[in-house]
Coordinates of C-alpha atoms and ligand atoms in Angstrom, one line a residue:
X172 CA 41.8 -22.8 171.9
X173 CA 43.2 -23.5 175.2
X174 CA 41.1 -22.4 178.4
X175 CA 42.2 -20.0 181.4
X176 CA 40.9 -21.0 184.8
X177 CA 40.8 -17.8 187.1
X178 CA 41.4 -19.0 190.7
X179 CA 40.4 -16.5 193.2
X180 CA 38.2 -17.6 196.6
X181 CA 38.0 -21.0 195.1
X182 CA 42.0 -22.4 195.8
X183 CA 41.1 -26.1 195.2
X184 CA 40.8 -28.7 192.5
X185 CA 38.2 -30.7 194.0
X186 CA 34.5 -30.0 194.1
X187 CA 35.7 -26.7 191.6
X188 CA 33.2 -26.0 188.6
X189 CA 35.5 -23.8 186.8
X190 CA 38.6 -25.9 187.1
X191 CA 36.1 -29.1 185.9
X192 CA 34.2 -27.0 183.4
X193 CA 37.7 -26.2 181.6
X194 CA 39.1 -29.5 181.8
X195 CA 35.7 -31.2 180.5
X196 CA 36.8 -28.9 177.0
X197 CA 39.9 -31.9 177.1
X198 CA 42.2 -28.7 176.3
X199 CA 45.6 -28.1 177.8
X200 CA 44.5 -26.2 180.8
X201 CA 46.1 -22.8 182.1
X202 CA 45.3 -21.1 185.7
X203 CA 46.1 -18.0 187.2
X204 CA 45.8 -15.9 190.1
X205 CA 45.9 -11.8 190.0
X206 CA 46.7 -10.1 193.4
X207 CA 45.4 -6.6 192.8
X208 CA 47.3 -3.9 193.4
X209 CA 45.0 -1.7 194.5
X210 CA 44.4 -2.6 198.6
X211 CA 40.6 -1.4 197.9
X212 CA 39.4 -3.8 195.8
X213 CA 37.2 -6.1 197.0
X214 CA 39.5 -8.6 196.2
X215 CA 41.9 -7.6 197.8
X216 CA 43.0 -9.6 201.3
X217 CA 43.4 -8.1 204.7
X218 CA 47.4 -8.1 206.1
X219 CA 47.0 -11.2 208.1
X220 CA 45.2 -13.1 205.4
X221 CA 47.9 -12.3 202.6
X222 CA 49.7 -14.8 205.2
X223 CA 47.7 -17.2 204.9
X224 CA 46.9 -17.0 200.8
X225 CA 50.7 -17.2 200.2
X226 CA 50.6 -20.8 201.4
X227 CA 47.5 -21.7 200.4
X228 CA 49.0 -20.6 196.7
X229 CA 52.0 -22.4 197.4
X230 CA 49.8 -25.2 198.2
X231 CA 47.4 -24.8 195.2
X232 CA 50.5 -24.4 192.9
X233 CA 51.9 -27.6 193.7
X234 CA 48.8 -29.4 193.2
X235 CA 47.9 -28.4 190.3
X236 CA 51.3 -28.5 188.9
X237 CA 51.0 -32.5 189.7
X238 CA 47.7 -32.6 187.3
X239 CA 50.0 -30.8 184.5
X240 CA 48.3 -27.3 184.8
X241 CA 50.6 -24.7 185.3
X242 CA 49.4 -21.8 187.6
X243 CA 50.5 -18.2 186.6
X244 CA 50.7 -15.2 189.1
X245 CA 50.2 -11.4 188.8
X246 CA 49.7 -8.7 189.8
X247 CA 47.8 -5.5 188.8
X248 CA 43.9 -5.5 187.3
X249 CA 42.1 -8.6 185.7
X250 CA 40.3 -6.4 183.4
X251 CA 44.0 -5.5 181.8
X252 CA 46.1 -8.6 182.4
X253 CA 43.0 -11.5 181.8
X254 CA 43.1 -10.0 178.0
X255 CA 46.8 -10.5 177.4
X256 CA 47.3 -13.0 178.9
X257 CA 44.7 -14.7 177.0
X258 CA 46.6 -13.3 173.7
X259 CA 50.0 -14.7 175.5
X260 CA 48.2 -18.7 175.8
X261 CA 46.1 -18.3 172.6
X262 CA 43.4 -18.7 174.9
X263 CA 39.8 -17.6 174.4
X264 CA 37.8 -18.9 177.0
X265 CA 38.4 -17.5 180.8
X266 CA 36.5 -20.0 183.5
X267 CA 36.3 -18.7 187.3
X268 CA 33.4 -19.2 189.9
X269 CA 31.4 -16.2 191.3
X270 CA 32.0 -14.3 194.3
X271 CA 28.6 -13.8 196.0
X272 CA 29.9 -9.8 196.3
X273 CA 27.9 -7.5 194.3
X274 CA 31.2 -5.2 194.1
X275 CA 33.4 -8.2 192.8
X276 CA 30.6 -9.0 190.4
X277 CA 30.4 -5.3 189.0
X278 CA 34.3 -5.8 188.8
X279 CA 34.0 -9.2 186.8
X280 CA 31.6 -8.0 184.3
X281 CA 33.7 -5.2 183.7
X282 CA 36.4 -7.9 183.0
X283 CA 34.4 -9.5 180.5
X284 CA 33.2 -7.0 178.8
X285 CA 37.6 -6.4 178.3
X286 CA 37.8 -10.1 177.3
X287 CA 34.8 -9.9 174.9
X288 CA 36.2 -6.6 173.3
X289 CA 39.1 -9.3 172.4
X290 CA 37.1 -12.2 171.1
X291 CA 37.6 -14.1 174.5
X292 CA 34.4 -15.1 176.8
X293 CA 34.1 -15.1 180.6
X294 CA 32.7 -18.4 182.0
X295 CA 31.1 -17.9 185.5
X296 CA 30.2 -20.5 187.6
X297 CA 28.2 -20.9 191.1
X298 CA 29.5 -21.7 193.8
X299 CA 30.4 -19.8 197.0
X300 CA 27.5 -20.6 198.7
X301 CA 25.2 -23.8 199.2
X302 CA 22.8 -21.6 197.2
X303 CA 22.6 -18.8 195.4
X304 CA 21.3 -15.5 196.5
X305 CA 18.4 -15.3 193.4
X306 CA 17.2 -19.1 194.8
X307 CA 17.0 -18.1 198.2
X308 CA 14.5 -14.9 197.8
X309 CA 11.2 -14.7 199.7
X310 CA 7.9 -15.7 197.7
X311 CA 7.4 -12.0 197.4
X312 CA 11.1 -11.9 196.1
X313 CA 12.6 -9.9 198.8
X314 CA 15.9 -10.9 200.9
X315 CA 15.5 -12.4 204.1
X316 CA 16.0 -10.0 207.3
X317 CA 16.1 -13.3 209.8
X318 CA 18.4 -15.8 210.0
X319 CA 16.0 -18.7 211.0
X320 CA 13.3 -18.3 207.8
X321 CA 16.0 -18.3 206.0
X322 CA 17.7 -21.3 206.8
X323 CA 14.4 -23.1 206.7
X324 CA 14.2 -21.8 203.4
X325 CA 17.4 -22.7 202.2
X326 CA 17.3 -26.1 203.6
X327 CA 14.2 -26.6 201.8
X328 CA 15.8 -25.4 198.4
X329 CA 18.1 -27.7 198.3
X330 CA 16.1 -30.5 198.8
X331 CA 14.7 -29.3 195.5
X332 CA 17.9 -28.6 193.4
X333 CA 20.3 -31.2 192.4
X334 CA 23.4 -30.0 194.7
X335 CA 24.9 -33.3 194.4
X336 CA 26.5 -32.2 191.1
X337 CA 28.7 -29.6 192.6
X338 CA 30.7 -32.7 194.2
X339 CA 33.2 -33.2 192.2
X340 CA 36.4 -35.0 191.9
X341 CA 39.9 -33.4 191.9
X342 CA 41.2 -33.7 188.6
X343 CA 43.3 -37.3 188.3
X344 CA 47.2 -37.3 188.8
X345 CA 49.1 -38.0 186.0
X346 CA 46.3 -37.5 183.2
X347 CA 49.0 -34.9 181.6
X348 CA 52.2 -34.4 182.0
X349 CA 53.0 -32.9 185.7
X350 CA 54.9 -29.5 185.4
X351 CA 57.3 -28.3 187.8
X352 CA 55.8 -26.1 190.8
X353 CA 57.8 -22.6 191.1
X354 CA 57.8 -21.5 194.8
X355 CA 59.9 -18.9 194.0
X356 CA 56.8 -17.0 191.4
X357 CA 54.2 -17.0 194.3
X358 CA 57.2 -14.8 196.1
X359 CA 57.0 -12.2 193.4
X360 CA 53.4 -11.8 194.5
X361 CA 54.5 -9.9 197.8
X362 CA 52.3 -11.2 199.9
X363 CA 54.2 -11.6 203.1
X364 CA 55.2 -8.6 204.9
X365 CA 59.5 -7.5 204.8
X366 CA 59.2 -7.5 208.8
X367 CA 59.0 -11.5 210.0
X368 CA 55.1 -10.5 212.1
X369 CA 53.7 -13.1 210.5
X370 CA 56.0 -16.2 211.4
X371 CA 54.0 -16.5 215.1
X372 CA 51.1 -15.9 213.3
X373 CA 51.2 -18.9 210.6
X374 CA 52.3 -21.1 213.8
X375 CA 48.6 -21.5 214.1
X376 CA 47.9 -22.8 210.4
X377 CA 48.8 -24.8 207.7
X378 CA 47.1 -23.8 204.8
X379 CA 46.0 -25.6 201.3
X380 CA 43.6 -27.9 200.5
X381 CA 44.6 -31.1 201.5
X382 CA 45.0 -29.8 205.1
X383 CA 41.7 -28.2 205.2
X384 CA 39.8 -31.3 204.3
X385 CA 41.7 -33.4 206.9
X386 CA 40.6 -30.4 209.2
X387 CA 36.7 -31.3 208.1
X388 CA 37.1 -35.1 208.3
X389 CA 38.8 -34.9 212.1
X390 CA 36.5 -32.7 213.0
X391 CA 33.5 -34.6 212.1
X392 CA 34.9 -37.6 213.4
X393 CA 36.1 -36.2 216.8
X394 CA 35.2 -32.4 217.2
X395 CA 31.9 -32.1 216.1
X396 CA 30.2 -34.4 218.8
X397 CA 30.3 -32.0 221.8
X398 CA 30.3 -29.1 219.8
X399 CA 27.1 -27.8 220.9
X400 CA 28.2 -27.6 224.2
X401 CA 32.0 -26.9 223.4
X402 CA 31.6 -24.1 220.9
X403 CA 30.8 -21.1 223.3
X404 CA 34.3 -21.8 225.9
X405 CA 37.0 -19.9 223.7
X406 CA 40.1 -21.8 226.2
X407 CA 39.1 -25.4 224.4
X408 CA 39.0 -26.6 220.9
X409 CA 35.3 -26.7 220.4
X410 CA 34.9 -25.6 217.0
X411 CA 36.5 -26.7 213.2
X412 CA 38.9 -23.8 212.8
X413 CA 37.3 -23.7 208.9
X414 CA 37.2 -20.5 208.7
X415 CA 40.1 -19.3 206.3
X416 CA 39.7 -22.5 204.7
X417 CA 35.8 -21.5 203.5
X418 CA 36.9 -17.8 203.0
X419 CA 40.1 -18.9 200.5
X420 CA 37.5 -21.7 199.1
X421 CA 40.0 -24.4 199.9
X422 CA 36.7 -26.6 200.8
X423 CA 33.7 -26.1 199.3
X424 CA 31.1 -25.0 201.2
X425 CA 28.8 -27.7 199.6
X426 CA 31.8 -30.5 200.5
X427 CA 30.7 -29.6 204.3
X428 CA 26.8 -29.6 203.8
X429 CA 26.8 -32.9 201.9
X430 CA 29.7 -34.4 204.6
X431 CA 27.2 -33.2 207.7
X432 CA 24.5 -34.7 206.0
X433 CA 26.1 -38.0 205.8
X434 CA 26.9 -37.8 208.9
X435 CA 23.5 -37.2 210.1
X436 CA 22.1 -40.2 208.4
X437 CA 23.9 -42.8 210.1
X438 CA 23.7 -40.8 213.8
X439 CA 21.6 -41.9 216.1
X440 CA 22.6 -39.9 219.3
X441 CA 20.1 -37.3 220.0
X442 CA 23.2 -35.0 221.4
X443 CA 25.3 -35.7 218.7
X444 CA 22.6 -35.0 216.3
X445 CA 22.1 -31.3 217.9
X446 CA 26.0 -30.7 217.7
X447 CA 25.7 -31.8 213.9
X448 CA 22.3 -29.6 213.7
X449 CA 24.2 -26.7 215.0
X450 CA 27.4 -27.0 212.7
X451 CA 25.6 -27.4 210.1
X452 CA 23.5 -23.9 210.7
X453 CA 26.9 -21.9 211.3
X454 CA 27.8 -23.1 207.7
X455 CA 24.0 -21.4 207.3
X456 CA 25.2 -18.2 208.4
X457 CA 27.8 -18.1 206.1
X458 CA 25.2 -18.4 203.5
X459 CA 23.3 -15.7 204.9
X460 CA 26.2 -13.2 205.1
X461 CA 26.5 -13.7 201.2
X462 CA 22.8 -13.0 200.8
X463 CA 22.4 -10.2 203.0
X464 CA 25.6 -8.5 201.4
X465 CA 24.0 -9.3 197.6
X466 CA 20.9 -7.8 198.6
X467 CA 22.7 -4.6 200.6
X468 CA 25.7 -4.2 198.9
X469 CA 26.8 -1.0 201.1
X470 CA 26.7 -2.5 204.2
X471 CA 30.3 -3.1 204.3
X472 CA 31.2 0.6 205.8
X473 CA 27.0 1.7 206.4
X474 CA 25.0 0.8 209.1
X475 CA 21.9 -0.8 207.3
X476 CA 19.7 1.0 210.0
X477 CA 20.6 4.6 208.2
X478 CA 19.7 5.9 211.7
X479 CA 22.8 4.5 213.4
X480 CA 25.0 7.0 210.8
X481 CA 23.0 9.9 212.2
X482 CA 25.6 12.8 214.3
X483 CA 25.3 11.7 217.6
X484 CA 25.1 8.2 217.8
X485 CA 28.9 7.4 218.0
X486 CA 30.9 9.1 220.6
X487 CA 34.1 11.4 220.0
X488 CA 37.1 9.4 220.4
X489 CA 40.0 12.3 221.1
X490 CA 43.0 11.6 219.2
X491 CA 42.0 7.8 218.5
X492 CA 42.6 6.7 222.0
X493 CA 40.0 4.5 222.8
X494 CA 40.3 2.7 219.1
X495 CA 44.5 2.3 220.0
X496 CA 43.8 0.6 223.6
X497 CA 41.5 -1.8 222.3
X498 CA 43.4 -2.6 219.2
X499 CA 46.3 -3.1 221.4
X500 CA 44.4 -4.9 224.0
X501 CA 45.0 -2.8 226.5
X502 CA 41.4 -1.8 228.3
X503 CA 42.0 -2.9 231.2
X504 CA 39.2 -5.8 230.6
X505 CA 40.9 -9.0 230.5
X506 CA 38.2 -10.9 228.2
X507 CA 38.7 -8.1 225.8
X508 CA 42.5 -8.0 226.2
X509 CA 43.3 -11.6 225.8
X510 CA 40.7 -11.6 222.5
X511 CA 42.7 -8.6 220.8
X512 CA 46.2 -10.3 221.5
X513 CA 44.7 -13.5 220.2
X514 CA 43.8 -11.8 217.2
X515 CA 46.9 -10.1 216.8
X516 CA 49.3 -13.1 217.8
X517 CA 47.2 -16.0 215.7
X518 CA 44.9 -14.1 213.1
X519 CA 42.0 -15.5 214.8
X520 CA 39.7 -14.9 217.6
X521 CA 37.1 -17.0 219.4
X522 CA 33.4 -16.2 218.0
X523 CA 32.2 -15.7 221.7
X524 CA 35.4 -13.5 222.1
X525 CA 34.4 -11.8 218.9
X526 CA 31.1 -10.9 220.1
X527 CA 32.4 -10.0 223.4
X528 CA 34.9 -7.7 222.0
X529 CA 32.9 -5.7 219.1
X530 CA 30.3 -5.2 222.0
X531 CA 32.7 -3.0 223.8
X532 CA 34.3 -1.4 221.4
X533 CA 30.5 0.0 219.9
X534 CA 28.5 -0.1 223.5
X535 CA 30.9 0.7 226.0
X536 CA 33.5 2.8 224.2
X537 CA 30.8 4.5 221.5
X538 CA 32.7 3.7 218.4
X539 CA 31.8 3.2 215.4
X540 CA 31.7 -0.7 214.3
X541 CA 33.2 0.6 210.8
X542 CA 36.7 1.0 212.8
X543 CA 36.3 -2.4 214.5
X544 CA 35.2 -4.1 211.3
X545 CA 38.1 -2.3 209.5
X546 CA 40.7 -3.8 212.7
X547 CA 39.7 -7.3 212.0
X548 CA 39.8 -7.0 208.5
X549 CA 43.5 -6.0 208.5
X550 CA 44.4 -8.9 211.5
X551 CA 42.5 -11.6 211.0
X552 CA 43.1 -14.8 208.7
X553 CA 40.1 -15.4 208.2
X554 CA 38.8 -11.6 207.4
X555 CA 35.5 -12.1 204.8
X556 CA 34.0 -8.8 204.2
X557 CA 30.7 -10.8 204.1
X558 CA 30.6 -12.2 207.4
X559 CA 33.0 -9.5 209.0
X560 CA 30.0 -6.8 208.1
X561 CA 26.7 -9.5 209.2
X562 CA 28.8 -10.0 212.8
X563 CA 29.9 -6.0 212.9
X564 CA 26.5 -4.9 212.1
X565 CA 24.5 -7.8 214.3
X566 CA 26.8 -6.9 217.1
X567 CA 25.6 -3.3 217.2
X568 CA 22.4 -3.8 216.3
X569 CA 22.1 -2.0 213.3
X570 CA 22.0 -5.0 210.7
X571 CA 19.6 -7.4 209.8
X572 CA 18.4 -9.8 212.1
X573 CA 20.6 -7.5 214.9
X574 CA 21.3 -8.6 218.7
X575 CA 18.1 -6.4 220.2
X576 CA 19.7 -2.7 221.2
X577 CA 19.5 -3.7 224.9
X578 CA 22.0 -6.6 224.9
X579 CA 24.9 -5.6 225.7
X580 CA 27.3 -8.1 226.8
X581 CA 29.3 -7.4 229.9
X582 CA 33.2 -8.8 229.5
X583 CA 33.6 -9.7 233.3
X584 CA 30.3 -11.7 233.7
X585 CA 31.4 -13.5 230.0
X586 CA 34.7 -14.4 231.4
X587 CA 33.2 -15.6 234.6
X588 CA 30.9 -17.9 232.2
X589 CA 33.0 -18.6 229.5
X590 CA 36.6 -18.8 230.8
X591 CA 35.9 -20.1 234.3
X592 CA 39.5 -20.8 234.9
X593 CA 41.0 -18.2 233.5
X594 CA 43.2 -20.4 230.8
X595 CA 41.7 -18.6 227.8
X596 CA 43.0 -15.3 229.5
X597 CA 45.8 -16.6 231.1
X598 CA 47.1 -17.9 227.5
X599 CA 46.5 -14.4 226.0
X600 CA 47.7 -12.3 228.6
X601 CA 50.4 -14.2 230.8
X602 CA 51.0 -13.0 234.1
X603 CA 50.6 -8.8 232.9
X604 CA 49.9 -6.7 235.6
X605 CA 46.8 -5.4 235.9
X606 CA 45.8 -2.5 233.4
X607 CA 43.7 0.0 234.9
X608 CA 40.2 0.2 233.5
X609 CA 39.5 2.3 230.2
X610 CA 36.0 2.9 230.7
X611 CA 33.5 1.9 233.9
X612 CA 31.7 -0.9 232.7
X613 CA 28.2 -0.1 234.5
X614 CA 28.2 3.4 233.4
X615 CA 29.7 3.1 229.8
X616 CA 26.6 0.1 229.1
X617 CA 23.6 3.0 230.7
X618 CA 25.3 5.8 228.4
X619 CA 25.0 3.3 226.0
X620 CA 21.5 2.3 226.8
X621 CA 20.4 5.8 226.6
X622 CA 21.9 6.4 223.4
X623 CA 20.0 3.6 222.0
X624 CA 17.1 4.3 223.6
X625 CA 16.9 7.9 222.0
X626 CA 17.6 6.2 218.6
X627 CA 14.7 4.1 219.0
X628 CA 12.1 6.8 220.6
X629 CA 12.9 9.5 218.5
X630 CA 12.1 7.0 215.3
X631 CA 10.2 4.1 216.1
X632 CA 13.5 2.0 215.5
X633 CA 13.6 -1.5 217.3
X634 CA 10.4 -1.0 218.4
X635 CA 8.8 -4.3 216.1
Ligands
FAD842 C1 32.3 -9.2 215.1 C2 32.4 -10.4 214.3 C3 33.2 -10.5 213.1 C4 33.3 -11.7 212.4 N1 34.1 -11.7 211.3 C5 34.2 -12.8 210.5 C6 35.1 -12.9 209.4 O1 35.7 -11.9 209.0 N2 35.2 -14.1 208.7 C7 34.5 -15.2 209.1 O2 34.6 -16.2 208.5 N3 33.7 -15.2 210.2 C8 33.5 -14.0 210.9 N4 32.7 -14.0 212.0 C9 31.9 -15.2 212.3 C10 32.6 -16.2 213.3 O3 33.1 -15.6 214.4 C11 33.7 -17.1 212.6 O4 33.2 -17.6 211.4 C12 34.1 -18.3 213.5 O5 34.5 -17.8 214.7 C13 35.2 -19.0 212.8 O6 35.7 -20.1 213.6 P1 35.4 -21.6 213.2 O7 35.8 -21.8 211.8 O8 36.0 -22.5 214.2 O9 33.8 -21.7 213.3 P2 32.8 -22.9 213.5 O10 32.0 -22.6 214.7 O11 33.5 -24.2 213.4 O12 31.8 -22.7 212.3 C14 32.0 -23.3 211.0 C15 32.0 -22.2 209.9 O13 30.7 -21.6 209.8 C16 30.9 -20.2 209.5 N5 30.4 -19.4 210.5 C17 30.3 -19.7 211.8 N6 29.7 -18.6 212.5 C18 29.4 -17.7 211.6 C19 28.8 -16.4 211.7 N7 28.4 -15.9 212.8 N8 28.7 -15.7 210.5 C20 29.1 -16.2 209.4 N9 29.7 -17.4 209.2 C21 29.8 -18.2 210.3 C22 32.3 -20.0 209.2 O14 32.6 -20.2 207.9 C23 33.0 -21.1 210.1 O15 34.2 -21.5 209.6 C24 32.6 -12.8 212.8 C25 31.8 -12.8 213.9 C26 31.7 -11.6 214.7 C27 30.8 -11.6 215.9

């Protein structure tokens, strides 16, 4: 019986335990991907990062079209179309790799409980993370709440499983008969909007995986050495741009743990060593997203503090208008502005400018982080429910491991720091003339303050 690879956040054939597990049967292969149709599933992408998947499919499609697998696309529910289209191939075994996302796993064993009522079995493998969630518990078993145990922890782990056996080779060219890629199939999918918004956008990227791991090599070999120092000034090109590429799975996250330590080995330069130090514990916090969204699984629209969803702790916004200004970039506070029309123009935004940005819109303006959260999600290309919610929540200080209630980042002294020059600002903005101020910056951060403060006093939050 011939075997079904599911792709899904995994849009590679290198380093991909499904796509090897099914071609180690030595089987004619099938693939496919399902868009959902329903734009709450957990599988389903943001706006801007629809963009993206189409040409990361595209890519994907021609690729494995060249190693004779043919890659099917639907749309609608896996738990109906897996089924027949497993009766359609005659095949009985489905292969995909997990999605550390406790809603997409309820969804997948929901699946395979539809492909079992049909004789067929669902094969799931790890991989998403460097490890996963049930390996990296506390010796009491609980999650982690802080980011730097953890990554001690993980670290450690790995030294002590064999992660050297999730590198694997993309399957080799020719070994069947290549099939002819159909452009025209990944169109039926719908995934780029009628109105042409997204041409500026995809300016920015090239998608698929041979781009993404030319990304990773040039980065290691020219980005990666100053990125300690480089990584916080959102007008230079101080960090790897990975992002979308991790989120669609294009590169494994393993591929860049295993290519950093390589590169560590042979480094002598104590600097370059930090930068490489560093890089390496951002790929950390991806990790940690996935674990602290396994072990909370409702943290995508709750605060995990439960006090921060009590009536008063968010301010009115009449008739959305603080939300619109700031989605629009229009506060009046340039840092801000230029962020939110970086966002909207590229899909993207700086992680400083992120910080800086979710700051105001929860400290100074009083809204929810659930609207902010729910913005990027929509606008960027990189939109990960995982680390959207860890960065939303941290930003607040409502999450694990938060950013302690007082800190409260202040745009113009950021700016002043970060974007001495005014180029990251001047890029985003142009010459506009000055927008008048939404909100006074010294007395929206006291309000804000006191807020907190009664949070904290009138329940001992924070306080540890
Ligand atoms: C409010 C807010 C929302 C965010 N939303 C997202 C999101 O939807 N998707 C997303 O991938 N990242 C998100 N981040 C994290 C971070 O901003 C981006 O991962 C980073 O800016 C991507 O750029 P890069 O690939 O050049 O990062 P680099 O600095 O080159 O880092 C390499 C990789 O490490 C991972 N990483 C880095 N920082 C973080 C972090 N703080 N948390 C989790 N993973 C991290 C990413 O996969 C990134 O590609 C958010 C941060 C904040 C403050």
């Amino acid at each position: 019986m011939n075997p079904l690879v599911w792709f899904r956040r995994d849009l590679r054939l290198q380093d991909n335990p499904a796509l090897d597990a099914a071609l180690a049967t030595g089987k004619p292969v099938h693939a496919v991907y399902v868009r959902p149709d329903d734009p709450a599933s957990p599988l389903a992408e943001g706006e801007a990062a629809r963009c993206y998947l189409h040409h990361s499919l595209l890519s994907l499609q021609r690729r494995l079209a060249a190693a004779g697998v043919k890659l099917q696309l639907c749309r609608g529910k896996p738990a109906v179309l897996l089924p027949a289209l497993c009766r359609q191939l005659g095949a009985r075994a489905v292969y995909c790799n997990r999605i550390v996302d406790p809603r997409i796993e309820r969804l997948d064993d929901a699946t395979a409980q539809c492909l079992e009522a049909d004789g067929a079995c669902l094969y799931r493998h790890d991989d998403d993370c460097l490890l996963m969630p049930e390996a990296g518990l506390k010796a009491d078993g609980t999650p982690y709440r802080v980011f730097t145990p953890f990554w001690r922890n993980l670290r450690l782990r790995m030294t002590e499983t064999p992660w050297q056996a999730r590198l694997l080779p993309a399957p080799a060219k020719g070994r069947r008969l290549a099939t002819v890629a159909d452009p025209q199939a990944v169109q039926t999918l719908g995934l780029l909007p009628a109105h042409p918004w997204h041409e500026e956008l995809l300016q920015h990227w090239e998608a698929g995986e041979p781009r993404a791991l030319d990304r990773l090599d040039h980065f290691l070999a020219e980005g990666v050495a100053h990125y300690e120092t480089e990584r916080d000034y959102p007008d230079r090109d101080g960090t790897s741009r990975l992002s979308p590429a991790l989120h669609f799975g294009e590169i494994a996250a393993v591929r860049v743990h295993a290519l950093i330590l390589q590169a560590l080995e042979s480094e002598a330069d104590a600097g370059v060593r930090r930068s490489l130090q560093r890089f390496h514990s951002e790929i950390g916090w991806r990790d940690f997203a996935r674990h602290v969204l396994h072990a909370f699984p409702d943290t995508v629209t709750r605060s995990l503090a439960p006090l921060f969803e009590r009536p008063g702790m968010w301010l009115p916004d009449p008739g959305g208008r603080g939300l619109r200004a700031w989605q629009r970039g229009e506060t009046g506070c340039e840092l801000v502005d230029a962020g939110m029309r970086q966002l909207w123009r590229s899909g993207w935004m700086h992680n400083r400018v992120r910080m800086v940005a979710a700051s105001f819109l929860t400290k100074n303006l009083g809204i929810h982080w659930r609207e902010g959260a729910h913005w990027f999600r929509r606008c960027l290309v990189d939109a990960d429910d995982a680390s959207n919610t860890l960065g939303w929540q941290w930003v607040a200080g409502c999450g694990t491991d938060a950013a302690p209630y007082f800190r409260i980042f202040n745009p113009d002294t950021q700016a002043r720091r970060y974007d001495p020059h005014g180029r990251y600002r001047r890029q985003w903005l142009g010459e506009r003339t000055p927008v008048p101020p939404l909100v006074d910056l010294r007395l929206s951060r006291a309000r804000a303050l006191e807020r907190y403060r009664q949070t904290r006093d009138s329940t001992g939050y924070g306080q540890d």
